[in-house]
PDB file of C-alpha atoms in Angstrom:
ATOM      1  CA  UNK A   2      32.877  52.987  10.634  1.00 47.00           C
ATOM      2  CA  UNK A   3      31.828  53.572   6.995  1.00 48.00           C
ATOM      3  CA  UNK A   4      34.119  56.363   6.137  1.00 57.00           C
ATOM      4  CA  UNK A   5      36.918  54.382   7.931  1.00 53.00           C
ATOM      5  CA  UNK A   6      36.243  50.964   5.851  1.00 51.00           C
ATOM      6  CA  UNK A   7      36.230  53.089   2.593  1.00 52.00           C
ATOM      7  CA  UNK A   8      39.254  54.930   3.333  1.00 58.00           C
ATOM      8  CA  UNK A   9      41.135  51.846   4.491  1.00 58.00           C
ATOM      9  CA  UNK A  10      39.945  49.239   1.728  1.00 57.00           C
ATOM     10  CA  UNK A  11      39.107  51.114  -1.559  1.00 61.00           C
ATOM     11  CA  UNK A  12      37.935  47.589  -3.058  1.00 68.00           C
ATOM     12  CA  UNK A  13      35.300  47.280  -0.369  1.00 73.00           C
ATOM     13  CA  UNK A  14      31.563  48.289  -0.759  1.00 77.00           C
ATOM     14  CA  UNK A  15      29.693  49.099   2.310  1.00 78.00           C
ATOM     15  CA  UNK A  16      25.816  49.013   2.089  1.00 82.00           C
ATOM     16  CA  UNK A  17      23.823  50.233   4.964  1.00 80.00           C
ATOM     17  CA  UNK A  18      20.661  48.382   5.831  1.00 78.00           C
ATOM     18  CA  UNK A  19      17.915  50.950   5.735  1.00 74.00           C
ATOM     19  CA  UNK A  20      14.987  48.713   5.508  1.00 70.00           C
ATOM     20  CA  UNK A  21      14.559  47.503   9.277  1.00 72.00           C
ATOM     21  CA  UNK A  22      16.781  46.844  12.287  1.00 77.00           C
ATOM     22  CA  UNK A  23      17.881  43.032  12.815  1.00 85.00           C
ATOM     23  CA  UNK A  24      20.509  40.687  12.006  1.00 88.00           C
ATOM     24  CA  UNK A  25      18.482  38.534   9.743  1.00 91.00           C
ATOM     25  CA  UNK A  26      17.272  41.687   7.565  1.00 92.00           C
ATOM     26  CA  UNK A  27      20.949  42.941   7.425  1.00 91.00           C
ATOM     27  CA  UNK A  28      22.085  39.587   5.981  1.00 94.00           C
ATOM     28  CA  UNK A  29      19.470  39.485   3.680  1.00 94.00           C
ATOM     29  CA  UNK A  30      20.612  43.056   2.412  1.00 93.00           C
ATOM     30  CA  UNK A  31      24.023  41.632   1.847  1.00 93.00           C
ATOM     31  CA  UNK A  32      22.774  38.663  -0.118  1.00 95.00           C
ATOM     32  CA  UNK A  33      20.579  40.733  -2.346  1.00 94.00           C
ATOM     33  CA  UNK A  34      23.681  42.969  -3.235  1.00 92.00           C
ATOM     34  CA  UNK A  35      26.391  40.113  -3.400  1.00 92.00           C
ATOM     35  CA  UNK A  36      27.546  39.273  -7.080  1.00 89.00           C
ATOM     36  CA  UNK A  37      29.762  36.389  -6.121  1.00 89.00           C
ATOM     37  CA  UNK A  38      29.017  32.713  -6.016  1.00 94.00           C
ATOM     38  CA  UNK A  39      29.692  32.162  -2.373  1.00 95.00           C
ATOM     39  CA  UNK A  40      28.548  34.614   0.517  1.00 96.00           C
ATOM     40  CA  UNK A  41      30.485  34.559   3.609  1.00 96.00           C
ATOM     41  CA  UNK A  42      29.167  35.732   7.060  1.00 95.00           C
ATOM     42  CA  UNK A  43      31.029  36.980  10.195  1.00 93.00           C
ATOM     43  CA  UNK A  44      30.173  39.249  13.120  1.00 91.00           C
ATOM     44  CA  UNK A  45      31.183  42.614  13.682  1.00 86.00           C
ATOM     45  CA  UNK A  46      33.104  41.791  16.987  1.00 90.00           C
ATOM     46  CA  UNK A  47      34.948  38.862  15.089  1.00 92.00           C
ATOM     47  CA  UNK A  48      38.336  38.659  13.381  1.00 92.00           C
ATOM     48  CA  UNK A  49      38.955  36.119  10.444  1.00 94.00           C
ATOM     49  CA  UNK A  50      42.135  34.120  10.373  1.00 94.00           C
ATOM     50  CA  UNK A  51      44.499  35.265   7.440  1.00 92.00           C
ATOM     51  CA  UNK A  52      43.470  32.067   5.335  1.00 95.00           C
ATOM     52  CA  UNK A  53      39.846  32.241   5.919  1.00 95.00           C
ATOM     53  CA  UNK A  54      38.553  33.098   2.723  1.00 94.00           C
ATOM     54  CA  UNK A  55      40.923  30.564   1.009  1.00 95.00           C
ATOM     55  CA  UNK A  56      40.049  27.815   3.234  1.00 96.00           C
ATOM     56  CA  UNK A  57      36.515  28.355   2.688  1.00 96.00           C
ATOM     57  CA  UNK A  58      36.903  28.250  -1.078  1.00 95.00           C
ATOM     58  CA  UNK A  59      38.994  25.123  -0.575  1.00 96.00           C
ATOM     59  CA  UNK A  60      36.078  23.336   0.958  1.00 96.00           C
ATOM     60  CA  UNK A  61      33.539  24.245  -1.789  1.00 96.00           C
ATOM     61  CA  UNK A  62      36.025  23.611  -4.469  1.00 95.00           C
ATOM     62  CA  UNK A  63      36.371  19.977  -3.084  1.00 93.00           C
ATOM     63  CA  UNK A  64      32.650  18.991  -3.940  1.00 93.00           C
ATOM     64  CA  UNK A  65      31.128  22.176  -5.210  1.00 92.00           C
ATOM     65  CA  UNK A  66      27.870  20.425  -6.642  1.00 94.00           C
ATOM     66  CA  UNK A  67      27.014  18.642  -3.306  1.00 96.00           C
ATOM     67  CA  UNK A  68      27.909  21.291  -0.761  1.00 97.00           C
ATOM     68  CA  UNK A  69      25.628  24.055   0.061  1.00 97.00           C
ATOM     69  CA  UNK A  70      27.268  25.605   3.168  1.00 98.00           C
ATOM     70  CA  UNK A  71      30.365  25.501   5.078  1.00 98.00           C
ATOM     71  CA  UNK A  72      31.160  26.285   8.675  1.00 97.00           C
ATOM     72  CA  UNK A  73      34.387  26.628  10.931  1.00 97.00           C
ATOM     73  CA  UNK A  74      35.918  27.010  14.367  1.00 97.00           C
ATOM     74  CA  UNK A  75      35.518  30.022  16.481  1.00 97.00           C
ATOM     75  CA  UNK A  76      37.998  30.797  19.290  1.00 96.00           C
ATOM     76  CA  UNK A  77      37.323  33.368  22.171  1.00 94.00           C
ATOM     77  CA  UNK A  78      39.783  36.360  22.001  1.00 92.00           C
ATOM     78  CA  UNK A  79      39.350  37.647  25.669  1.00 91.00           C
ATOM     79  CA  UNK A  80      39.272  41.345  26.258  1.00 86.00           C
ATOM     80  CA  UNK A  81      41.007  41.053  29.449  1.00 77.00           C
ATOM     81  CA  UNK A  82      44.523  40.862  30.805  1.00 68.00           C
ATOM     82  CA  UNK A  83      43.866  38.561  34.131  1.00 63.00           C
ATOM     83  CA  UNK A  84      42.813  35.070  34.605  1.00 64.00           C
ATOM     84  CA  UNK A  85      39.203  35.970  35.743  1.00 72.00           C
ATOM     85  CA  UNK A  86      37.796  33.696  32.877  1.00 83.00           C
ATOM     86  CA  UNK A  87      39.879  30.423  33.418  1.00 82.00           C
ATOM     87  CA  UNK A  88      37.107  29.033  35.389  1.00 89.00           C
ATOM     88  CA  UNK A  89      34.523  29.199  32.275  1.00 93.00           C
ATOM     89  CA  UNK A  90      33.944  25.831  31.018  1.00 94.00           C
ATOM     90  CA  UNK A  91      34.200  24.663  27.439  1.00 95.00           C
ATOM     91  CA  UNK A  92      30.981  22.999  27.813  1.00 95.00           C
ATOM     92  CA  UNK A  93      29.318  26.777  27.714  1.00 96.00           C
ATOM     93  CA  UNK A  94      31.507  28.133  24.838  1.00 95.00           C
ATOM     94  CA  UNK A  95      28.432  28.087  22.707  1.00 93.00           C
ATOM     95  CA  UNK A  96      26.940  30.697  24.588  1.00 91.00           C
ATOM     96  CA  UNK A  97      29.520  33.051  23.676  1.00 92.00           C
ATOM     97  CA  UNK A  98      29.464  32.135  20.145  1.00 92.00           C
ATOM     98  CA  UNK A  99      32.498  29.867  20.121  1.00 95.00           C
ATOM     99  CA  UNK A 100      33.401  26.352  19.424  1.00 96.00           C
ATOM    100  CA  UNK A 101      32.592  24.132  22.388  1.00 95.00           C
ATOM    101  CA  UNK A 102      32.608  20.441  23.274  1.00 92.00           C
ATOM    102  CA  UNK A 103      30.419  19.353  20.584  1.00 92.00           C
ATOM    103  CA  UNK A 104      32.428  21.035  17.752  1.00 94.00           C
ATOM    104  CA  UNK A 105      34.200  18.570  15.695  1.00 94.00           C
ATOM    105  CA  UNK A 106      38.178  18.641  15.513  1.00 94.00           C
ATOM    106  CA  UNK A 107      38.216  17.357  11.929  1.00 96.00           C
ATOM    107  CA  UNK A 108      36.618  17.973   8.503  1.00 97.00           C
ATOM    108  CA  UNK A 109      33.180  16.402   8.342  1.00 96.00           C
ATOM    109  CA  UNK A 110      29.443  16.908   7.361  1.00 95.00           C
ATOM    110  CA  UNK A 111      27.585  18.376  10.350  1.00 93.00           C
ATOM    111  CA  UNK A 112      23.734  19.343  11.124  1.00 90.00           C
ATOM    112  CA  UNK A 113      24.654  23.106  11.409  1.00 90.00           C
ATOM    113  CA  UNK A 114      27.298  25.531  12.713  1.00 93.00           C
ATOM    114  CA  UNK A 115      27.741  28.918  14.089  1.00 93.00           C
ATOM    115  CA  UNK A 116      26.344  31.891  12.094  1.00 93.00           C
ATOM    116  CA  UNK A 117      29.318  34.151  12.795  1.00 94.00           C
ATOM    117  CA  UNK A 118      31.650  31.932  10.604  1.00 97.00           C
ATOM    118  CA  UNK A 119      29.712  30.358   7.815  1.00 97.00           C
ATOM    119  CA  UNK A 120      29.480  30.698   4.149  1.00 97.00           C
ATOM    120  CA  UNK A 121      26.909  29.711   1.763  1.00 98.00           C
ATOM    121  CA  UNK A 122      26.296  29.226  -2.048  1.00 97.00           C
ATOM    122  CA  UNK A 123      24.336  32.104  -3.309  1.00 96.00           C
ATOM    123  CA  UNK A 124      22.285  30.113  -5.447  1.00 95.00           C
ATOM    124  CA  UNK A 125      20.957  28.283  -2.314  1.00 96.00           C
ATOM    125  CA  UNK A 126      18.737  31.227  -1.344  1.00 97.00           C
ATOM    126  CA  UNK A 127      17.015  31.024  -4.667  1.00 95.00           C
ATOM    127  CA  UNK A 128      15.859  27.593  -3.450  1.00 95.00           C
ATOM    128  CA  UNK A 129      15.407  27.979   0.307  1.00 95.00           C
ATOM    129  CA  UNK A 130      14.758  31.803   0.567  1.00 96.00           C
ATOM    130  CA  UNK A 131      16.552  34.314   2.858  1.00 96.00           C
ATOM    131  CA  UNK A 132      16.826  34.408   6.473  1.00 95.00           C
ATOM    132  CA  UNK A 133      13.794  34.564   8.329  1.00 91.00           C
ATOM    133  CA  UNK A 134      13.448  37.754   9.878  1.00 89.00           C
ATOM    134  CA  UNK A 135      11.174  36.754  12.687  1.00 87.00           C
ATOM    135  CA  UNK A 136      14.285  34.936  14.118  1.00 87.00           C
ATOM    136  CA  UNK A 137      17.653  36.850  14.979  1.00 82.00           C
ATOM    137  CA  UNK A 138      18.851  39.597  17.148  1.00 80.00           C
ATOM    138  CA  UNK A 139      16.783  42.599  16.777  1.00 76.00           C
ATOM    139  CA  UNK A 140      17.500  45.692  18.703  1.00 70.00           C
ATOM    140  CA  UNK A 141      17.296  44.610  22.348  1.00 69.00           C
ATOM    141  CA  UNK A 142      15.248  41.496  21.395  1.00 72.00           C
ATOM    142  CA  UNK A 143      17.436  38.581  21.363  1.00 76.00           C
ATOM    143  CA  UNK A 144      15.854  35.585  19.568  1.00 80.00           C
ATOM    144  CA  UNK A 145      18.280  33.331  17.667  1.00 82.00           C
ATOM    145  CA  UNK A 146      17.637  30.487  15.760  1.00 86.00           C
ATOM    146  CA  UNK A 147      17.777  32.420  12.043  1.00 91.00           C
ATOM    147  CA  UNK A 148      21.150  30.433  11.222  1.00 92.00           C
ATOM    148  CA  UNK A 149      19.915  27.246  12.604  1.00 90.00           C
ATOM    149  CA  UNK A 150      16.675  27.707  10.452  1.00 91.00           C
ATOM    150  CA  UNK A 151      18.908  28.359   7.431  1.00 95.00           C
ATOM    151  CA  UNK A 152      21.207  25.453   7.892  1.00 94.00           C
ATOM    152  CA  UNK A 153      18.090  23.078   8.279  1.00 91.00           C
ATOM    153  CA  UNK A 154      16.422  24.455   5.167  1.00 93.00           C
ATOM    154  CA  UNK A 155      19.756  23.872   3.408  1.00 95.00           C
ATOM    155  CA  UNK A 156      19.972  20.374   4.226  1.00 92.00           C
ATOM    156  CA  UNK A 157      16.353  19.782   3.398  1.00 92.00           C
ATOM    157  CA  UNK A 158      17.378  20.783   0.052  1.00 94.00           C
ATOM    158  CA  UNK A 159      19.609  18.074  -0.372  1.00 95.00           C
ATOM    159  CA  UNK A 160      22.867  19.817  -0.277  1.00 96.00           C
ATOM    160  CA  UNK A 161      25.692  18.955   2.609  1.00 96.00           C
ATOM    161  CA  UNK A 162      26.842  21.184   5.158  1.00 96.00           C
ATOM    162  CA  UNK A 163      30.551  20.769   5.508  1.00 97.00           C
ATOM    163  CA  UNK A 164      32.732  21.754   8.707  1.00 97.00           C
ATOM    164  CA  UNK A 165      36.547  22.316   8.566  1.00 97.00           C
ATOM    165  CA  UNK A 166      38.518  23.348  11.777  1.00 97.00           C
ATOM    166  CA  UNK A 167      40.693  25.311   9.382  1.00 97.00           C
ATOM    167  CA  UNK A 168      38.125  27.965   8.680  1.00 97.00           C
ATOM    168  CA  UNK A 169      39.105  30.071  11.911  1.00 97.00           C
ATOM    169  CA  UNK A 170      37.561  32.929  13.382  1.00 96.00           C
ATOM    170  CA  UNK A 171      38.490  34.754  16.376  1.00 96.00           C
ATOM    171  CA  UNK A 172      35.643  36.118  18.532  1.00 94.00           C
ATOM    172  CA  UNK A 173      36.168  39.128  21.010  1.00 92.00           C
ATOM    173  CA  UNK A 174      34.855  38.440  24.239  1.00 92.00           C
ATOM    174  CA  UNK A 175      34.322  40.966  27.152  1.00 88.00           C
ATOM    175  CA  UNK A 176      34.349  39.296  30.624  1.00 84.00           C
ATOM    176  CA  UNK A 177      30.791  40.721  31.133  1.00 87.00           C
ATOM    177  CA  UNK A 178      29.492  37.959  28.632  1.00 89.00           C
ATOM    178  CA  UNK A 179      30.062  35.475  31.102  1.00 90.00           C
ATOM    179  CA  UNK A 180      28.289  37.060  34.218  1.00 91.00           C
ATOM    180  CA  UNK A 181      25.937  35.119  35.882  1.00 93.00           C
ATOM    181  CA  UNK A 182      23.249  37.510  34.927  1.00 94.00           C
ATOM    182  CA  UNK A 183      24.266  37.469  31.255  1.00 93.00           C
ATOM    183  CA  UNK A 184      24.295  33.768  31.096  1.00 94.00           C
ATOM    184  CA  UNK A 185      20.768  33.708  32.426  1.00 95.00           C
ATOM    185  CA  UNK A 186      19.705  35.977  30.002  1.00 93.00           C
ATOM    186  CA  UNK A 187      21.314  34.179  26.958  1.00 92.00           C
ATOM    187  CA  UNK A 188      20.091  30.932  28.226  1.00 94.00           C
ATOM    188  CA  UNK A 189      16.407  31.888  28.731  1.00 94.00           C
ATOM    189  CA  UNK A 190      16.304  33.425  25.373  1.00 91.00           C
ATOM    190  CA  UNK A 191      17.990  30.554  23.927  1.00 89.00           C
ATOM    191  CA  UNK A 192      15.113  28.157  25.306  1.00 91.00           C
ATOM    192  CA  UNK A 193      12.532  30.700  23.932  1.00 91.00           C
ATOM    193  CA  UNK A 194      14.205  30.545  20.545  1.00 89.00           C
ATOM    194  CA  UNK A 195      14.366  26.726  20.292  1.00 87.00           C
ATOM    195  CA  UNK A 196      10.618  26.755  21.117  1.00 89.00           C
ATOM    196  CA  UNK A 197       9.855  29.377  18.491  1.00 88.00           C
ATOM    197  CA  UNK A 198      12.116  27.512  15.986  1.00 84.00           C
ATOM    198  CA  UNK A 199      10.057  24.550  16.444  1.00 83.00           C
ATOM    199  CA  UNK A 200       6.757  26.213  15.278  1.00 84.00           C
ATOM    200  CA  UNK A 201       8.774  27.444  12.091  1.00 81.00           C
ATOM    201  CA  UNK A 202      10.380  24.304  10.963  1.00 73.00           C
ATOM    202  CA  UNK A 203      10.719  20.574  11.866  1.00 70.00           C
ATOM    203  CA  UNK A 204      13.132  20.518  14.496  1.00 65.00           C
ATOM    204  CA  UNK A 205      13.346  17.586  16.927  1.00 66.00           C
ATOM    205  CA  UNK A 206      15.507  18.182  19.979  1.00 56.00           C
ATOM    206  CA  UNK A 207      16.021  14.542  20.682  1.00 55.00           C
ATOM    207  CA  UNK A 208      17.957  13.827  17.495  1.00 53.00           C
ATOM    208  CA  UNK A 209      19.521  17.265  17.227  1.00 68.00           C
ATOM    209  CA  UNK A 210      22.820  18.744  18.629  1.00 76.00           C
ATOM    210  CA  UNK A 211      21.135  19.788  21.765  1.00 78.00           C
ATOM    211  CA  UNK A 212      20.033  16.300  22.513  1.00 80.00           C
ATOM    212  CA  UNK A 213      23.440  14.942  22.097  1.00 86.00           C
ATOM    213  CA  UNK A 214      24.782  17.997  24.167  1.00 89.00           C
ATOM    214  CA  UNK A 215      22.499  17.380  27.037  1.00 89.00           C
ATOM    215  CA  UNK A 216      23.656  13.523  27.131  1.00 90.00           C
ATOM    216  CA  UNK A 217      27.244  14.921  27.226  1.00 93.00           C
ATOM    217  CA  UNK A 218      26.304  16.973  29.974  1.00 95.00           C
ATOM    218  CA  UNK A 219      24.682  14.550  32.306  1.00 94.00           C
ATOM    219  CA  UNK A 220      26.916  11.656  31.599  1.00 95.00           C
ATOM    220  CA  UNK A 221      30.421  13.123  31.323  1.00 95.00           C
ATOM    221  CA  UNK A 222      30.564  16.726  32.620  1.00 96.00           C
ATOM    222  CA  UNK A 223      28.469  16.379  35.942  1.00 97.00           C
ATOM    223  CA  UNK A 224      30.216  12.957  36.893  1.00 97.00           C
ATOM    224  CA  UNK A 225      33.904  14.364  36.133  1.00 96.00           C
ATOM    225  CA  UNK A 226      33.325  17.696  37.791  1.00 95.00           C
ATOM    226  CA  UNK A 227      31.541  16.077  40.802  1.00 96.00           C
ATOM    227  CA  UNK A 228      34.306  13.587  41.325  1.00 95.00           C
ATOM    228  CA  UNK A 229      36.846  16.328  40.778  1.00 94.00           C
ATOM    229  CA  UNK A 230      34.936  18.418  43.696  1.00 93.00           C
ATOM    230  CA  UNK A 231      35.137  15.455  46.001  1.00 94.00           C
ATOM    231  CA  UNK A 232      38.794  14.632  45.574  1.00 94.00           C
ATOM    232  CA  UNK A 233      39.999  18.226  45.062  1.00 92.00           C
ATOM    233  CA  UNK A 234      37.604  20.792  46.170  1.00 90.00           C
ATOM    234  CA  UNK A 235      37.843  23.919  44.205  1.00 91.00           C
ATOM    235  CA  UNK A 236      35.913  27.087  43.850  1.00 92.00           C
ATOM    236  CA  UNK A 237      36.473  27.045  39.982  1.00 92.00           C
ATOM    237  CA  UNK A 238      34.938  23.496  39.914  1.00 94.00           C
ATOM    238  CA  UNK A 239      32.069  24.498  42.006  1.00 95.00           C
ATOM    239  CA  UNK A 240      31.502  27.779  39.798  1.00 95.00           C
ATOM    240  CA  UNK A 241      31.484  25.605  36.668  1.00 96.00           C
ATOM    241  CA  UNK A 242      28.922  23.207  38.190  1.00 96.00           C
ATOM    242  CA  UNK A 243      26.753  26.311  39.130  1.00 96.00           C
ATOM    243  CA  UNK A 244      26.854  27.958  35.915  1.00 96.00           C
ATOM    244  CA  UNK A 245      26.126  24.928  33.793  1.00 97.00           C
ATOM    245  CA  UNK A 246      23.089  24.225  36.087  1.00 97.00           C
ATOM    246  CA  UNK A 247      21.954  27.841  35.885  1.00 96.00           C
ATOM    247  CA  UNK A 248      21.899  27.641  31.964  1.00 96.00           C
ATOM    248  CA  UNK A 249      20.109  24.383  32.015  1.00 95.00           C
ATOM    249  CA  UNK A 250      17.424  25.783  34.248  1.00 97.00           C
ATOM    250  CA  UNK A 251      17.027  29.257  32.295  1.00 96.00           C
ATOM    251  CA  UNK A 252      16.969  27.414  28.816  1.00 93.00           C
ATOM    252  CA  UNK A 253      14.147  25.204  30.232  1.00 94.00           C
ATOM    253  CA  UNK A 254      12.288  28.557  31.860  1.00 96.00           C
ATOM    254  CA  UNK A 255      12.662  30.239  28.133  1.00 94.00           C
ATOM    255  CA  UNK A 256      11.145  27.231  26.477  1.00 92.00           C
ATOM    256  CA  UNK A 257       8.337  26.850  28.758  1.00 95.00           C
ATOM    257  CA  UNK A 258       7.591  30.530  28.853  1.00 94.00           C
ATOM    258  CA  UNK A 259       7.049  30.546  25.069  1.00 91.00           C
ATOM    259  CA  UNK A 260       4.841  27.547  25.221  1.00 90.00           C
ATOM    260  CA  UNK A 261       2.867  29.043  27.790  1.00 91.00           C
ATOM    261  CA  UNK A 262       2.440  32.190  25.967  1.00 87.00           C
ATOM    262  CA  UNK A 263       1.417  30.190  22.714  1.00 78.00           C
ATOM    263  CA  UNK A 264      -1.038  28.043  24.881  1.00 68.00           C
TER     264      UNK A 264
END
């Protein structure tokens, strides 16, 4: 990969993380070696829109002194030629790192965004510190929350986090990511991560995006899908209801597992 990048893009400098494994540490290596005023982050299985960098710069330029970070939209780029993923509800797109039902469709200030499509002013890190290496993917250990922790620290510093639907990234998704086994694992780790995050920073689920998300599920998703199931029975709708329910239970189990382990 290193040789390929250097050969194709002579103006790109590739720096390897030789310190320790983990997403947070790797991001920190990039931050420490970056020379620009704005540092943008993207995943290795994602592809930016051709105006990605331009639109990031445009948001910062609109109010540079007040904005600390910007985030954008992520659309799934399914790695399949059939319709086997049609049933997967948008309510669960967050589990595959893509824009979901809580993602705004207009430019606005937000609580946080996805770590695979974000940009942060470099001088912010001098104020709030680097990414917490206790959080974030590390080998087979999947503990998220490092980007949420960073977003919350940026907001606490008095800076805004702006979202723009024009900052677009396409996320490559294999069908295996939406298998029920994988959904259970990711949801369990997600609940575990939230519980761990609450011990690191001030994070209240009731007034967070998660709180609004669960309200949307119980007052909109379930009523609409159950009504649809009664009027026009469908395996796809039944699978959606099952998937969302499995995710909720698995998240709760992961949250309790961390709490029990700490008690």
